[in-house]
Amino acid sequence: MALAESIEYDKIEVVGKYKAVQVRKATVITRDGTEITRSFERYVLHPDEDISSEPTEIQAVCNAVWTDAVKTAWTEYQKSIAP
């Protein structure tokens, strides 16, 4: 009876004017190759974040949509709402 745990990034969505990247991470537990449980964690990445620790698939999406124009617009927006 062998238990195994794996991580899947099963949803990557780009939303909004500033191209926020929403990620759903699934943790899957299997016993002898049969899935017995799956739990989810969601998080959002914005253009000013360090993505170096993200999986390459997520980095590729971020790099594709976070153009210089998007990064500049996000920075200006952040400045406009800062106290």
JSON list of C-alpha atoms in Angstrom, two decimals:
[
{"chain": "A", "resi": 1, "resn": "MET", "atom": "CA", "xyz": [0.00, 0.00, 0.00]},
{"chain": "A", "resi": 2, "resn": "ALA", "atom": "CA", "xyz": [2.15, 2.86, -1.31]},
{"chain": "A", "resi": 3, "resn": "LEU", "atom": "CA", "xyz": [1.04, 6.46, -0.90]},
{"chain": "A", "resi": 4, "resn": "ALA", "atom": "CA", "xyz": [2.29, 9.16, -3.24]},
{"chain": "A", "resi": 5, "resn": "GLU", "atom": "CA", "xyz": [1.80, 12.92, -3.40]},
{"chain": "A", "resi": 6, "resn": "SER", "atom": "CA", "xyz": [2.04, 15.06, -6.51]},
{"chain": "A", "resi": 7, "resn": "ILE", "atom": "CA", "xyz": [1.48, 18.69, -7.43]},
{"chain": "A", "resi": 8, "resn": "GLU", "atom": "CA", "xyz": [-0.42, 19.78, -10.54]},
{"chain": "A", "resi": 9, "resn": "TYR", "atom": "CA", "xyz": [-0.91, 23.32, -11.78]},
{"chain": "A", "resi": 10, "resn": "ASP", "atom": "CA", "xyz": [-4.21, 22.65, -13.49]},
{"chain": "A", "resi": 11, "resn": "LYS", "atom": "CA", "xyz": [-5.55, 26.16, -14.14]},
{"chain": "A", "resi": 12, "resn": "ILE", "atom": "CA", "xyz": [-3.66, 29.24, -15.25]},
{"chain": "A", "resi": 13, "resn": "GLU", "atom": "CA", "xyz": [-5.83, 32.24, -16.13]},
{"chain": "A", "resi": 14, "resn": "VAL", "atom": "CA", "xyz": [-4.96, 35.77, -17.23]},
{"chain": "A", "resi": 15, "resn": "VAL", "atom": "CA", "xyz": [-7.47, 38.38, -16.08]},
{"chain": "A", "resi": 16, "resn": "GLY", "atom": "CA", "xyz": [-7.98, 42.12, -16.02]},
{"chain": "A", "resi": 17, "resn": "LYS", "atom": "CA", "xyz": [-6.40, 45.23, -17.41]},
{"chain": "A", "resi": 18, "resn": "TYR", "atom": "CA", "xyz": [-3.08, 44.57, -15.65]},
{"chain": "A", "resi": 19, "resn": "LYS", "atom": "CA", "xyz": [-2.91, 40.90, -16.72]},
{"chain": "A", "resi": 20, "resn": "ALA", "atom": "CA", "xyz": [-3.03, 39.30, -13.28]},
{"chain": "A", "resi": 21, "resn": "VAL", "atom": "CA", "xyz": [-2.20, 35.60, -13.53]},
{"chain": "A", "resi": 22, "resn": "GLN", "atom": "CA", "xyz": [-4.44, 33.39, -11.40]},
{"chain": "A", "resi": 23, "resn": "VAL", "atom": "CA", "xyz": [-3.06, 29.94, -10.61]},
{"chain": "A", "resi": 24, "resn": "ARG", "atom": "CA", "xyz": [-4.78, 26.87, -9.19]},
{"chain": "A", "resi": 25, "resn": "LYS", "atom": "CA", "xyz": [-2.42, 24.34, -7.63]},
{"chain": "A", "resi": 26, "resn": "ALA", "atom": "CA", "xyz": [-3.76, 20.85, -6.93]},
{"chain": "A", "resi": 27, "resn": "THR", "atom": "CA", "xyz": [-2.16, 18.50, -4.43]},
{"chain": "A", "resi": 28, "resn": "VAL", "atom": "CA", "xyz": [-3.06, 14.92, -5.34]},
{"chain": "A", "resi": 29, "resn": "ILE", "atom": "CA", "xyz": [-2.65, 11.94, -3.02]},
{"chain": "A", "resi": 30, "resn": "THR", "atom": "CA", "xyz": [-2.71, 8.48, -4.57]},
{"chain": "A", "resi": 31, "resn": "ARG", "atom": "CA", "xyz": [-2.61, 4.99, -3.12]},
{"chain": "A", "resi": 32, "resn": "ASP", "atom": "CA", "xyz": [-1.26, 2.32, -5.41]},
{"chain": "A", "resi": 33, "resn": "GLY", "atom": "CA", "xyz": [-1.86, 4.58, -8.42]},
{"chain": "A", "resi": 34, "resn": "THR", "atom": "CA", "xyz": [-5.48, 5.38, -7.52]},
{"chain": "A", "resi": 35, "resn": "GLU", "atom": "CA", "xyz": [-6.34, 8.95, -6.53]},
{"chain": "A", "resi": 36, "resn": "ILE", "atom": "CA", "xyz": [-7.79, 9.09, -3.03]},
{"chain": "A", "resi": 37, "resn": "THR", "atom": "CA", "xyz": [-7.84, 12.85, -2.43]},
{"chain": "A", "resi": 38, "resn": "ARG", "atom": "CA", "xyz": [-7.22, 16.16, -4.16]},
{"chain": "A", "resi": 39, "resn": "SER", "atom": "CA", "xyz": [-6.99, 19.59, -2.52]},
{"chain": "A", "resi": 40, "resn": "PHE", "atom": "CA", "xyz": [-6.63, 23.01, -4.10]},
{"chain": "A", "resi": 41, "resn": "GLU", "atom": "CA", "xyz": [-4.77, 26.23, -3.41]},
{"chain": "A", "resi": 42, "resn": "ARG", "atom": "CA", "xyz": [-5.22, 29.40, -5.46]},
{"chain": "A", "resi": 43, "resn": "TYR", "atom": "CA", "xyz": [-3.00, 32.44, -5.74]},
{"chain": "A", "resi": 44, "resn": "VAL", "atom": "CA", "xyz": [-2.60, 35.50, -7.94]},
{"chain": "A", "resi": 45, "resn": "LEU", "atom": "CA", "xyz": [0.57, 36.92, -9.48]},
{"chain": "A", "resi": 46, "resn": "HIS", "atom": "CA", "xyz": [0.91, 40.58, -10.48]},
{"chain": "A", "resi": 47, "resn": "PRO", "atom": "CA", "xyz": [3.41, 42.16, -12.92]},
{"chain": "A", "resi": 48, "resn": "ASP", "atom": "CA", "xyz": [5.73, 43.45, -10.17]},
{"chain": "A", "resi": 49, "resn": "GLU", "atom": "CA", "xyz": [6.26, 40.05, -8.53]},
{"chain": "A", "resi": 50, "resn": "ASP", "atom": "CA", "xyz": [9.31, 37.79, -8.64]},
{"chain": "A", "resi": 51, "resn": "ILE", "atom": "CA", "xyz": [8.28, 34.67, -10.53]},
{"chain": "A", "resi": 52, "resn": "SER", "atom": "CA", "xyz": [11.67, 32.92, -10.47]},
{"chain": "A", "resi": 53, "resn": "SER", "atom": "CA", "xyz": [10.41, 30.23, -8.07]},
{"chain": "A", "resi": 54, "resn": "GLU", "atom": "CA", "xyz": [7.30, 29.48, -10.15]},
{"chain": "A", "resi": 55, "resn": "PRO", "atom": "CA", "xyz": [7.17, 26.44, -12.46]},
{"chain": "A", "resi": 56, "resn": "THR", "atom": "CA", "xyz": [8.40, 27.15, -16.00]},
{"chain": "A", "resi": 57, "resn": "GLU", "atom": "CA", "xyz": [4.89, 26.86, -17.44]},
{"chain": "A", "resi": 58, "resn": "ILE", "atom": "CA", "xyz": [3.65, 29.68, -15.21]},
{"chain": "A", "resi": 59, "resn": "GLN", "atom": "CA", "xyz": [6.76, 31.76, -15.89]},
{"chain": "A", "resi": 60, "resn": "ALA", "atom": "CA", "xyz": [6.12, 31.40, -19.62]},
{"chain": "A", "resi": 61, "resn": "VAL", "atom": "CA", "xyz": [2.55, 32.66, -19.30]},
{"chain": "A", "resi": 62, "resn": "CYS", "atom": "CA", "xyz": [3.64, 35.61, -17.15]},
{"chain": "A", "resi": 63, "resn": "ASN", "atom": "CA", "xyz": [6.48, 36.54, -19.50]},
{"chain": "A", "resi": 64, "resn": "ALA", "atom": "CA", "xyz": [4.13, 36.37, -22.49]},
{"chain": "A", "resi": 65, "resn": "VAL", "atom": "CA", "xyz": [1.45, 38.69, -21.07]},
{"chain": "A", "resi": 66, "resn": "TRP", "atom": "CA", "xyz": [3.51, 41.04, -18.89]},
{"chain": "A", "resi": 67, "resn": "THR", "atom": "CA", "xyz": [4.79, 43.33, -21.60]},
{"chain": "A", "resi": 68, "resn": "ASP", "atom": "CA", "xyz": [6.72, 46.48, -20.72]},
{"chain": "A", "resi": 69, "resn": "ALA", "atom": "CA", "xyz": [3.51, 48.47, -21.29]},
{"chain": "A", "resi": 70, "resn": "VAL", "atom": "CA", "xyz": [1.57, 46.27, -18.85]},
{"chain": "A", "resi": 71, "resn": "LYS", "atom": "CA", "xyz": [4.35, 46.50, -16.24]},
{"chain": "A", "resi": 72, "resn": "THR", "atom": "CA", "xyz": [4.47, 50.29, -16.57]},
{"chain": "A", "resi": 73, "resn": "ALA", "atom": "CA", "xyz": [0.68, 50.59, -16.31]},
{"chain": "A", "resi": 74, "resn": "TRP", "atom": "CA", "xyz": [0.68, 48.36, -13.20]},
{"chain": "A", "resi": 75, "resn": "THR", "atom": "CA", "xyz": [3.43, 50.45, -11.56]},
{"chain": "A", "resi": 76, "resn": "GLU", "atom": "CA", "xyz": [1.56, 53.68, -12.31]},
{"chain": "A", "resi": 77, "resn": "TYR", "atom": "CA", "xyz": [-1.64, 52.20, -10.91]},
{"chain": "A", "resi": 78, "resn": "GLN", "atom": "CA", "xyz": [0.12, 51.11, -7.72]},
{"chain": "A", "resi": 79, "resn": "LYS", "atom": "CA", "xyz": [1.54, 54.64, -7.30]},
{"chain": "A", "resi": 80, "resn": "SER", "atom": "CA", "xyz": [-1.91, 56.17, -7.82]},
{"chain": "A", "resi": 81, "resn": "ILE", "atom": "CA", "xyz": [-3.48, 54.17, -4.99]},
{"chain": "A", "resi": 82, "resn": "ALA", "atom": "CA", "xyz": [-0.59, 54.47, -2.53]},
{"chain": "A", "resi": 83, "resn": "PRO", "atom": "CA", "xyz": [-1.35, 56.66, 0.49]}
]
